[in-house]
Tab-separated table of C-alpha atoms in Angstrom:
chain	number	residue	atom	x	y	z
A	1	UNK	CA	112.747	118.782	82.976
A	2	UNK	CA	113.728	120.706	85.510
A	3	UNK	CA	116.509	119.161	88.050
A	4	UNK	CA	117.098	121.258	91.559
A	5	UNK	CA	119.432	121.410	94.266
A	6	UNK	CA	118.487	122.036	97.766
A	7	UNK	CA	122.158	122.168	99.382
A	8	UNK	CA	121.341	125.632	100.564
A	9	UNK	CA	118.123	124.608	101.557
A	10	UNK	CA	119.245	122.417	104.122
A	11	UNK	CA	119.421	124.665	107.540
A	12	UNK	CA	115.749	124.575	107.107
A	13	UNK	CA	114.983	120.793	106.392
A	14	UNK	CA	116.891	119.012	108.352
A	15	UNK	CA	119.277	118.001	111.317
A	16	UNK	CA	122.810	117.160	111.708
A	17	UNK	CA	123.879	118.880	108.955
A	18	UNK	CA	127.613	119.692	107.564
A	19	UNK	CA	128.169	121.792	104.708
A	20	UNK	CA	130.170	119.830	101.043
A	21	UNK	CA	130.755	121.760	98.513
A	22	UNK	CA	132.524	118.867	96.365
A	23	UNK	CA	128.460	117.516	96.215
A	24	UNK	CA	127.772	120.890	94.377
A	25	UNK	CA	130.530	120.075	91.903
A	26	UNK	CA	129.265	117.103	91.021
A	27	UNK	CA	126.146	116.894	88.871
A	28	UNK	CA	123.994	114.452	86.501
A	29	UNK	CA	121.396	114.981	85.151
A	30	UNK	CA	118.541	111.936	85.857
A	31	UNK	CA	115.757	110.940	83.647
A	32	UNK	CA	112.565	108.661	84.572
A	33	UNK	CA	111.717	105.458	82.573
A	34	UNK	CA	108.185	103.661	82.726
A	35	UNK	CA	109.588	100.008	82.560
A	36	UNK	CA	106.518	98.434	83.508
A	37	UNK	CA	102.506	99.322	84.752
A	38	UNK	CA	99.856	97.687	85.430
A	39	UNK	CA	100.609	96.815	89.269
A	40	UNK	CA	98.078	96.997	92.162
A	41	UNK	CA	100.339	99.423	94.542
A	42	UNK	CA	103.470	98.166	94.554
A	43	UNK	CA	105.407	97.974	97.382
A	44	UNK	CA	108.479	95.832	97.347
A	45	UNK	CA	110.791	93.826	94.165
A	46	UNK	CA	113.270	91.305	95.006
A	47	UNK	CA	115.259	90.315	91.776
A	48	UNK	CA	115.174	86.655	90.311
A	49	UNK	CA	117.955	87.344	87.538
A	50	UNK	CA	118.421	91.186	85.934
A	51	UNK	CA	115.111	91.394	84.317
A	52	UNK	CA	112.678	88.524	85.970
A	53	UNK	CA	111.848	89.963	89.478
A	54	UNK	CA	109.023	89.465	91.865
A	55	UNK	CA	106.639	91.900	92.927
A	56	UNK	CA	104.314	92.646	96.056
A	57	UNK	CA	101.205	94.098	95.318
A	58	UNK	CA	99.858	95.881	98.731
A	59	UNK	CA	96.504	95.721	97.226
A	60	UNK	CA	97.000	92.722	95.391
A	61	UNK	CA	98.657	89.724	94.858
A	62	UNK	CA	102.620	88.404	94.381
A	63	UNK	CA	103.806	88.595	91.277
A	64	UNK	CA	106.851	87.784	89.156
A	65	UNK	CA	107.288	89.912	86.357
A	66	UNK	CA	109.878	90.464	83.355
A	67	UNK	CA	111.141	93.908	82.844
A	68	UNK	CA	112.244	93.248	78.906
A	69	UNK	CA	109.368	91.109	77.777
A	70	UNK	CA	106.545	93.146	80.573
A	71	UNK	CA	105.260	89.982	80.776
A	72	UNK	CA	103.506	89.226	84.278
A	73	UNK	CA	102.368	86.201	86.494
A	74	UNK	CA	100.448	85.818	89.724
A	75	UNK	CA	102.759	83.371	91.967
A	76	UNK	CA	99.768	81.465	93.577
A	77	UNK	CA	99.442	79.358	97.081
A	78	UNK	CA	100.160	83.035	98.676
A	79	UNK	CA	98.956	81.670	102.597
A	80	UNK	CA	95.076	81.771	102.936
A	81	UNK	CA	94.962	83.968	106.292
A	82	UNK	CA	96.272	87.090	103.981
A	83	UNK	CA	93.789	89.839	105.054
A	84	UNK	CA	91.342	91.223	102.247
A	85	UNK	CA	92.203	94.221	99.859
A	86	UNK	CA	92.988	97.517	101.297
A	87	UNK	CA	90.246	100.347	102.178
A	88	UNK	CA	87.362	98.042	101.432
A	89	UNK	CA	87.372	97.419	105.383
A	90	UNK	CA	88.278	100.552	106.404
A	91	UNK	CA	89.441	104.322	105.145
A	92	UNK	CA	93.151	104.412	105.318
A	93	UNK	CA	93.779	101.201	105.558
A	94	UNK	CA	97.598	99.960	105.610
A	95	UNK	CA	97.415	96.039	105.222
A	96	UNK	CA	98.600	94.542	102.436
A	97	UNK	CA	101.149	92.417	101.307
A	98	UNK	CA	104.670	93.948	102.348
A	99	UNK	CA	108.436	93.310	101.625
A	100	UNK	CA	109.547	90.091	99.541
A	101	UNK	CA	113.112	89.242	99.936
A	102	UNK	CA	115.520	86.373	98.526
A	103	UNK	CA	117.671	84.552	100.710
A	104	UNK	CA	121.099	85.752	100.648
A	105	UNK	CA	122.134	81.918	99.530
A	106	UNK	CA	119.229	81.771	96.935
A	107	UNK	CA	120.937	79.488	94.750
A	108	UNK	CA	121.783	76.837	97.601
A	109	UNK	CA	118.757	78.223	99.524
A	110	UNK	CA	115.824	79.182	97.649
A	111	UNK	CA	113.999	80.457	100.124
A	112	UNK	CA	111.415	83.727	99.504
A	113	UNK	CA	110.818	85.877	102.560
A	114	UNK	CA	107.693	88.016	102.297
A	115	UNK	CA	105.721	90.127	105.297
A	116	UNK	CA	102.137	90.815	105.112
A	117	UNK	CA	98.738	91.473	107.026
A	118	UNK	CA	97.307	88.296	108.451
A	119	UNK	CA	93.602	88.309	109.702
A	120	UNK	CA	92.084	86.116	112.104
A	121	UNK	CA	88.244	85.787	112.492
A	122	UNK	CA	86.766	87.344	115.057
A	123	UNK	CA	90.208	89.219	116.566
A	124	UNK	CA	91.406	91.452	113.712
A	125	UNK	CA	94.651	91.610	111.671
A	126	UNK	CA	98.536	91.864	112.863
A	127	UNK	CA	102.227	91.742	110.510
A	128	UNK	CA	103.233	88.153	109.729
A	129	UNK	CA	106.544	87.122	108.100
A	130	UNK	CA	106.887	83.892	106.252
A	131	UNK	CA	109.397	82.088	104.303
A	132	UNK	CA	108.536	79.650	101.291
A	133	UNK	CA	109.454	77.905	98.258
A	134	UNK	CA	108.660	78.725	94.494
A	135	UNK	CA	107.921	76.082	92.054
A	136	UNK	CA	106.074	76.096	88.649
A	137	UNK	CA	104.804	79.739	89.803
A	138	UNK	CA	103.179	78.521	93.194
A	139	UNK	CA	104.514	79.160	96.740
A	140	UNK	CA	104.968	75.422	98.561
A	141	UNK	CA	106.692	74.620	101.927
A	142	UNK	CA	105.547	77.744	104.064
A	143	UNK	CA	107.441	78.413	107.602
A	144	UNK	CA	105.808	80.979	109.475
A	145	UNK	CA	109.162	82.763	111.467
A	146	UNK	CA	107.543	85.808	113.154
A	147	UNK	CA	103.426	86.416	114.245
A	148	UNK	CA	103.595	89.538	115.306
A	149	UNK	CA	100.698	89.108	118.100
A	150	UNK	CA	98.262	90.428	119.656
A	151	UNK	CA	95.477	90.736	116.543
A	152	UNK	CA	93.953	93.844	116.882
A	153	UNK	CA	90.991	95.779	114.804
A	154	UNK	CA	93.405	98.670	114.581
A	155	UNK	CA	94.181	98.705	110.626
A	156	UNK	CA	97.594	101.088	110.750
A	157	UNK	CA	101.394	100.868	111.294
A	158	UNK	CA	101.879	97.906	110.295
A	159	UNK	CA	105.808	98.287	109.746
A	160	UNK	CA	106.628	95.361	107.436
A	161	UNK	CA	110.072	95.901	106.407
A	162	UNK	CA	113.368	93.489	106.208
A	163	UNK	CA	116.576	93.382	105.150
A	164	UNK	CA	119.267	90.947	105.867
A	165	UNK	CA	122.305	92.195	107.464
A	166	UNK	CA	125.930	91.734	106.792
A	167	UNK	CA	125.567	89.431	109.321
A	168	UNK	CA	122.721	86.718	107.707
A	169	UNK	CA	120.644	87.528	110.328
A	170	UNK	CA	116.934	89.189	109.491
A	171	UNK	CA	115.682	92.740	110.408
A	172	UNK	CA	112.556	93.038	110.360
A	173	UNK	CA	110.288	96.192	111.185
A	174	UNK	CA	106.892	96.083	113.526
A	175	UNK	CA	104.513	99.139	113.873
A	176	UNK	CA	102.788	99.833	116.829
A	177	UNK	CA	99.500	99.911	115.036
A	178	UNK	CA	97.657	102.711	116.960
A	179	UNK	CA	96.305	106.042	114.976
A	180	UNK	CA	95.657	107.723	118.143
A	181	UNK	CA	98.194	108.037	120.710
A	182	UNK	CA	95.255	108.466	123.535
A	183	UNK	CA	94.655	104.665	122.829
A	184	UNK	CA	98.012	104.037	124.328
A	185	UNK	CA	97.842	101.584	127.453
A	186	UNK	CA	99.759	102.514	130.503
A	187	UNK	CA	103.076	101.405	129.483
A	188	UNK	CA	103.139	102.377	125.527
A	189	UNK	CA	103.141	99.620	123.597
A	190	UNK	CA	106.336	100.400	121.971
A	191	UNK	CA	107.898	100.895	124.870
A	192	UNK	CA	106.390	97.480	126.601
A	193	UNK	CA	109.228	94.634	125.987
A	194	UNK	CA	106.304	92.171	126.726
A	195	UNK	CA	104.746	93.353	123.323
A	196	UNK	CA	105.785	92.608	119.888
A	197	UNK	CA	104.471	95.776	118.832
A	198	UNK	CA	106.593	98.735	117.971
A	199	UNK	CA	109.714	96.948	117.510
A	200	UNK	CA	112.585	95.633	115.936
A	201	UNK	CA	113.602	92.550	115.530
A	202	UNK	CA	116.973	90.450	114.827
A	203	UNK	CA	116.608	86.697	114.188
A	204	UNK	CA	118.077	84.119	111.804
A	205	UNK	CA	116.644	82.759	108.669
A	206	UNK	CA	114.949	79.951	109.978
A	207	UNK	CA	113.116	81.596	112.557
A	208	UNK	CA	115.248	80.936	115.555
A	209	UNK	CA	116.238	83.526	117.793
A	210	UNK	CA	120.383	83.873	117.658
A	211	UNK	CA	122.452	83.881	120.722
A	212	UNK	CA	123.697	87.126	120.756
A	213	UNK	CA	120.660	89.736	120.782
A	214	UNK	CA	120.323	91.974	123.477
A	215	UNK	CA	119.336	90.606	126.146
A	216	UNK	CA	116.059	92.609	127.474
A	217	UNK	CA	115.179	90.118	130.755
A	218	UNK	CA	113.051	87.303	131.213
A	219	UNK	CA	109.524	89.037	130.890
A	220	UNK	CA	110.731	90.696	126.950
A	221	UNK	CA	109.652	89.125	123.800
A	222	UNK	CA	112.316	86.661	122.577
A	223	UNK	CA	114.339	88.525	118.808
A	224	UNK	CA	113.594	92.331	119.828
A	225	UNK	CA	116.615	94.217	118.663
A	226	UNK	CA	115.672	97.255	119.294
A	227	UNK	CA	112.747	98.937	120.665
A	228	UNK	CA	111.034	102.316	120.543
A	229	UNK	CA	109.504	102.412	116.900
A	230	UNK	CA	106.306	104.052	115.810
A	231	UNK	CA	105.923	102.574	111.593
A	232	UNK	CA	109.533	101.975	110.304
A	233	UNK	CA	108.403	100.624	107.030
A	234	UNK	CA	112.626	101.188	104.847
A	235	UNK	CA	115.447	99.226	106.246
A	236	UNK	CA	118.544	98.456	104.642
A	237	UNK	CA	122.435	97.429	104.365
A	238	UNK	CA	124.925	100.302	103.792
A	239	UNK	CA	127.105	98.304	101.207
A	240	UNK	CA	130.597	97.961	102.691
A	241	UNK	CA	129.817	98.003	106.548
A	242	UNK	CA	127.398	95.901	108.342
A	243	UNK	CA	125.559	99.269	109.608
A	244	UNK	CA	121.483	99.281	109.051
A	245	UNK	CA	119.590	102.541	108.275
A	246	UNK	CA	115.923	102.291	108.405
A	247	UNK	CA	113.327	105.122	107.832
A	248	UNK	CA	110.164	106.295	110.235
A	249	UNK	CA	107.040	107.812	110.157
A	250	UNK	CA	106.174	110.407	112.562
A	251	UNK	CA	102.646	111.729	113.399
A	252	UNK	CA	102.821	115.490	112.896
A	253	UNK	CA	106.031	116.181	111.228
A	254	UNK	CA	108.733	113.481	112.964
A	255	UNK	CA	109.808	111.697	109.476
A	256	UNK	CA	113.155	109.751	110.617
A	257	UNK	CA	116.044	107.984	108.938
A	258	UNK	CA	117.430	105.928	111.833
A	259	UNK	CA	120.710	103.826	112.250
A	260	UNK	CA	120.062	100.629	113.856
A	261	UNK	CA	122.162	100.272	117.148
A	262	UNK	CA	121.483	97.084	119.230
A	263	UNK	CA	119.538	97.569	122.422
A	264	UNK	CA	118.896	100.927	121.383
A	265	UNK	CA	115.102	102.745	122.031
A	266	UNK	CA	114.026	105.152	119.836
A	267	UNK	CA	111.938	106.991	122.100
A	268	UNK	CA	108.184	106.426	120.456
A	269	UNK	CA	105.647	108.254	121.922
A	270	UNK	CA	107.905	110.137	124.836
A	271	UNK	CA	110.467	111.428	122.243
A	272	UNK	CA	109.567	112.408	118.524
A	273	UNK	CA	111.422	115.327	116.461
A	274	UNK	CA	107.495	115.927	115.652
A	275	UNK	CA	104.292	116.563	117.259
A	276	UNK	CA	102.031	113.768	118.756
A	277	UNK	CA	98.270	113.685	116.729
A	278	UNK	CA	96.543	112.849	120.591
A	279	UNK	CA	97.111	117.050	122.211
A	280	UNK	CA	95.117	115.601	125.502
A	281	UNK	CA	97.765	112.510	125.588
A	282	UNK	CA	100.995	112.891	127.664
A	283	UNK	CA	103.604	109.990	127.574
A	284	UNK	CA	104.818	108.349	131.294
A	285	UNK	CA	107.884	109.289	132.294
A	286	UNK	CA	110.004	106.605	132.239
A	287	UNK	CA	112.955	106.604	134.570
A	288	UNK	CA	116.683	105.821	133.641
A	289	UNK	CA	115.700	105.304	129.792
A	290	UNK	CA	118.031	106.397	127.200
A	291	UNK	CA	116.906	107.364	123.964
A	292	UNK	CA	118.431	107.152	120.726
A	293	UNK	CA	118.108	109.839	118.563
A	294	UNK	CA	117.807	110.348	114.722
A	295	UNK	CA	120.721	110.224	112.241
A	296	UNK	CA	118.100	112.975	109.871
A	297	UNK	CA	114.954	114.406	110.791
A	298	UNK	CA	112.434	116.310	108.557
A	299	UNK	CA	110.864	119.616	109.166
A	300	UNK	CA	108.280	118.636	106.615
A	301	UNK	CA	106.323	115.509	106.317
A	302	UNK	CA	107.438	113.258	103.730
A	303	UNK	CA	106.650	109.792	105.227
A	304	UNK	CA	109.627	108.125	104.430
A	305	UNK	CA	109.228	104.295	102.963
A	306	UNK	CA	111.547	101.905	101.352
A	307	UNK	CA	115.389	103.141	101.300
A	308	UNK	CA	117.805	101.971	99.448
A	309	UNK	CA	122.187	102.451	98.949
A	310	UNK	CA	123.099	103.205	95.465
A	311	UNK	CA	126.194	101.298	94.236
A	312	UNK	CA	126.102	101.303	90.213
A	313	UNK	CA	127.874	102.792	87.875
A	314	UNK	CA	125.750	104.836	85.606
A	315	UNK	CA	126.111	107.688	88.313
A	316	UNK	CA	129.091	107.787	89.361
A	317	UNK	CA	129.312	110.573	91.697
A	318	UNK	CA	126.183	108.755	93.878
A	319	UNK	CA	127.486	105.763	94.870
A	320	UNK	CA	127.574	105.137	98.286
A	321	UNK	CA	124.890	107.486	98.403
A	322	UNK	CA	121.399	106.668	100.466
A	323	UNK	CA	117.894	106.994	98.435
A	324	UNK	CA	115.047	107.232	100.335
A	325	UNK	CA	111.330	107.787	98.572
A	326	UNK	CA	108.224	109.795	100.439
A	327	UNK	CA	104.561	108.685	100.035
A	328	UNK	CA	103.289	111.960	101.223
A	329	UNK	CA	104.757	114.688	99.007
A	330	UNK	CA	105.978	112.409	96.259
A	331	UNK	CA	109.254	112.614	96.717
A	332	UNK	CA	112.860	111.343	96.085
A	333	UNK	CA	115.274	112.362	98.714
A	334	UNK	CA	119.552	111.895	97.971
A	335	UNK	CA	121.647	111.546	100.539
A	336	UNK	CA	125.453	111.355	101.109
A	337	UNK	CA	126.875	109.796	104.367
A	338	UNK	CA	130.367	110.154	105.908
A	339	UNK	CA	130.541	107.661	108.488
A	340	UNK	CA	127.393	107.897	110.632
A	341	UNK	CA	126.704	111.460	109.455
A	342	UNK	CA	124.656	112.694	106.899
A	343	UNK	CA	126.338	115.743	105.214
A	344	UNK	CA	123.698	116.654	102.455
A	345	UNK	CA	120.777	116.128	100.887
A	346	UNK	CA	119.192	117.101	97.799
A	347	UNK	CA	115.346	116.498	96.586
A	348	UNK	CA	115.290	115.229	93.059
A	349	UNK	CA	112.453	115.237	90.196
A	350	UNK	CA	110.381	118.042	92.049
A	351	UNK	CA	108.131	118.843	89.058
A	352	UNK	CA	107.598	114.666	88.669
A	353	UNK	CA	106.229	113.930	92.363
A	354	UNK	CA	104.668	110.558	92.540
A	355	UNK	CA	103.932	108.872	95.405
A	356	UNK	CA	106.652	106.408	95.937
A	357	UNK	CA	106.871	103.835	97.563
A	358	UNK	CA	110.529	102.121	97.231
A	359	UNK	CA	113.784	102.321	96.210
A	360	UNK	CA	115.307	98.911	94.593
A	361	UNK	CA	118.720	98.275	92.778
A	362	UNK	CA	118.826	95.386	90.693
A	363	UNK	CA	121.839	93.480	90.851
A	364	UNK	CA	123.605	94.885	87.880
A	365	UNK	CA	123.341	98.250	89.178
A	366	UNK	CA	120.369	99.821	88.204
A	367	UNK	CA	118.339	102.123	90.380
A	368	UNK	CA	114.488	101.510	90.348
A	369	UNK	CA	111.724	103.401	91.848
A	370	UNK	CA	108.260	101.537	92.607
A	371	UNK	CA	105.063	103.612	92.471
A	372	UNK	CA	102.262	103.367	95.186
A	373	UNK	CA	99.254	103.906	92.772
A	374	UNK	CA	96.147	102.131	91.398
A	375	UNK	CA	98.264	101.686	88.172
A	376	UNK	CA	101.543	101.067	90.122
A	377	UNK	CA	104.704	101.461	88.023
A	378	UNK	CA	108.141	100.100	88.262
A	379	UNK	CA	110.413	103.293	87.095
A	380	UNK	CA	114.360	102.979	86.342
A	381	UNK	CA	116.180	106.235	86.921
A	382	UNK	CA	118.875	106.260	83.776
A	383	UNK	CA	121.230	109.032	82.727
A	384	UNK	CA	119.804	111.696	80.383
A	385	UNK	CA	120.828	111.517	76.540
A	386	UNK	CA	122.747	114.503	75.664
């Protein structure tokens, strides 16, 4: 196998970069591990104990699995407005069944938090998030917490990721569904604080919208956080700190990793580190708006998913380090952080690209990769045998 460094590389590939030559000095070498196949595009694991987790299936259906035994169960009474598998509607299709979290109180609170593509008849689809109960391997008690309206017949961007901050408060991403940025309205819709579209948002477990979000006046949808946001699909918790990271899609080139500031506007469509797909479509100028930009930007397109901190042991020399997967090129991007500052990266497993679709650690440590395939697989990165 072969196992590169592109520290030298970098100039080239990215933004905000500062030169560490202690990263260079520290090396492992990584091996992948099938742990278990079988799984309809995988696209997020939340885990039960240290080998019983459950799974989303974009294409299919949540599932709770056990990594020892591989033995694997659909959780039924999944909500009947789910929209219907992937690319049977439409070519490039992104709906699905998204993230699955646990509450951070599971034991006291067993709540499961899952996002996913709602339909309704006769308008189209648009991202839901739901929380519910599990009991003899059925989902009871669902609370819808966020319908992210309008329903549209545009099938893309869909955004779909969560996290729960330091603070027990939940993230959670929303695309601004458009392909085409010559379908924007006047105002784009990510920009519009009347839209749920193209947004962040910050509210607490049960749905309710905490006191102390931004405050974007009277006409802006109640929980936006933040605003600004083309398809952030990866958001997570740098372990230690109550700072969020959270990846982005460009069009053309303009793959992000963003940190999450409240308030803050990320400047989708007027400001992108790509190209926009529309050539005939200029952006309004919008007077007096601040834009955030990018902690790391691409100069390639990786499309940038499910991120992830690393915190385990096996590897010493990556903890604290940020793992973010690409759909696009298949690959597995390292990152170390000093602060708010990313000061290297380094693409691993290049002659093992697979489309990938998230990053999980379990919660003894163990880094996992998930697969976005036909026969999706649940990988574990472990140390090579010498």
């Amino acid at each position: 196998m072969r196992y590169l460094l592109l520290l030298i590389a970098l100039p080239i590939i990215g933004c905000k970069y500062t030169e560490n030559p202690q990263t260079a000095l520290k090396q492992v070498i990584p091996k992948k591990q099938i742990v278990l196949e079988g799984l309809n595009h995988p696209w997020s694991m939340a885990f039960l104990t240290n080998t019983t987790v459950l799974v989303t299936e974009k294409d299919g259906s949540l599932v709770k699995a056990n990594l020892a035994t591989k033995e694997k169960q659909i959780i039924k009474g999944f909500p009947a407005d789910l929209t219907d598998s992937i690319r049977a509607i439409h070519f490039g299709d992104n709906s699905g069944i998204f993230e699955v979290l646990l509450d951070p109180n599971f034991t006291d609170s067993p709540w499961v938090y899952l996002s996913y593509t709602a339909k309704k008849d006769g308008l189209g689809t648009t991202t839901k998030v739901i929380r519910a109960k599990i009991k003899n391997d059925s989902l009871y008690q669902h609370e819808t917490l966020l319908l992210a309206e309008p329903y549209t017949r545009e099938y893309f961007h869909y955004g779909g990721g969560m996290t729960f901050g330091a603070d027990g408060k939940l993230y959670i991403t929303i695309g601004e569904r458009l392909f085409w940025e010559r379908d924007e309205p006047e105002i784009p819709i990510s920009q519009d604080l009347r839209d749920k579209r193209g947004k962040i948002f910050r509210i607490n477990p049960n749905g309710s919208i905490p006191d102390d979000n931004p405050n974007f006046g009277p006409s802006a949808v109640p929980g936006i956080y933040a605003l600004g946001i083309r398809n952030a699909q990866g958001i997570t918790v740098q372990p230690g700190t109550s700072s969020i990271w959270f990846s982005e899609h460009g069009t053309i080139l303009g793959d992000e990793i963003n940190i999450l500031k409240a308030g803050a506007n990320y400047g989708w469509p007027n400001e992108t580190t790509g190209r926009l797909r529309s050539t005939d479509y200029t952006p309004p100028k919008l007077e007096g708006t601040q834009f955030t930009p990018p902690a790391w930007f691409w100069h390639q397109t990786v499309a940038p998913t499910g991120l992830c901190f690393y915190t385990g042991d096996e590897f010493l020399h990556w903890n604290n380090n940020l793992f973010v997967p690409g759909l696009s090129r298949g690959s597995l991007w390292r990152f170390t952080i000093d602060g708010d500052t990313i000061k290297s990266a380094e693409e691993l497993f290049l002659d093992e690209r697979v489309r990938l679709r998230k990053v999980v650690q379990s919660p003894d440590g163990k880094l996992f990769l998930l697969t976005d395939e036909d026969n999706g697989k649940i990988i574990q990165i472990i140390p090579q045998s010498k």
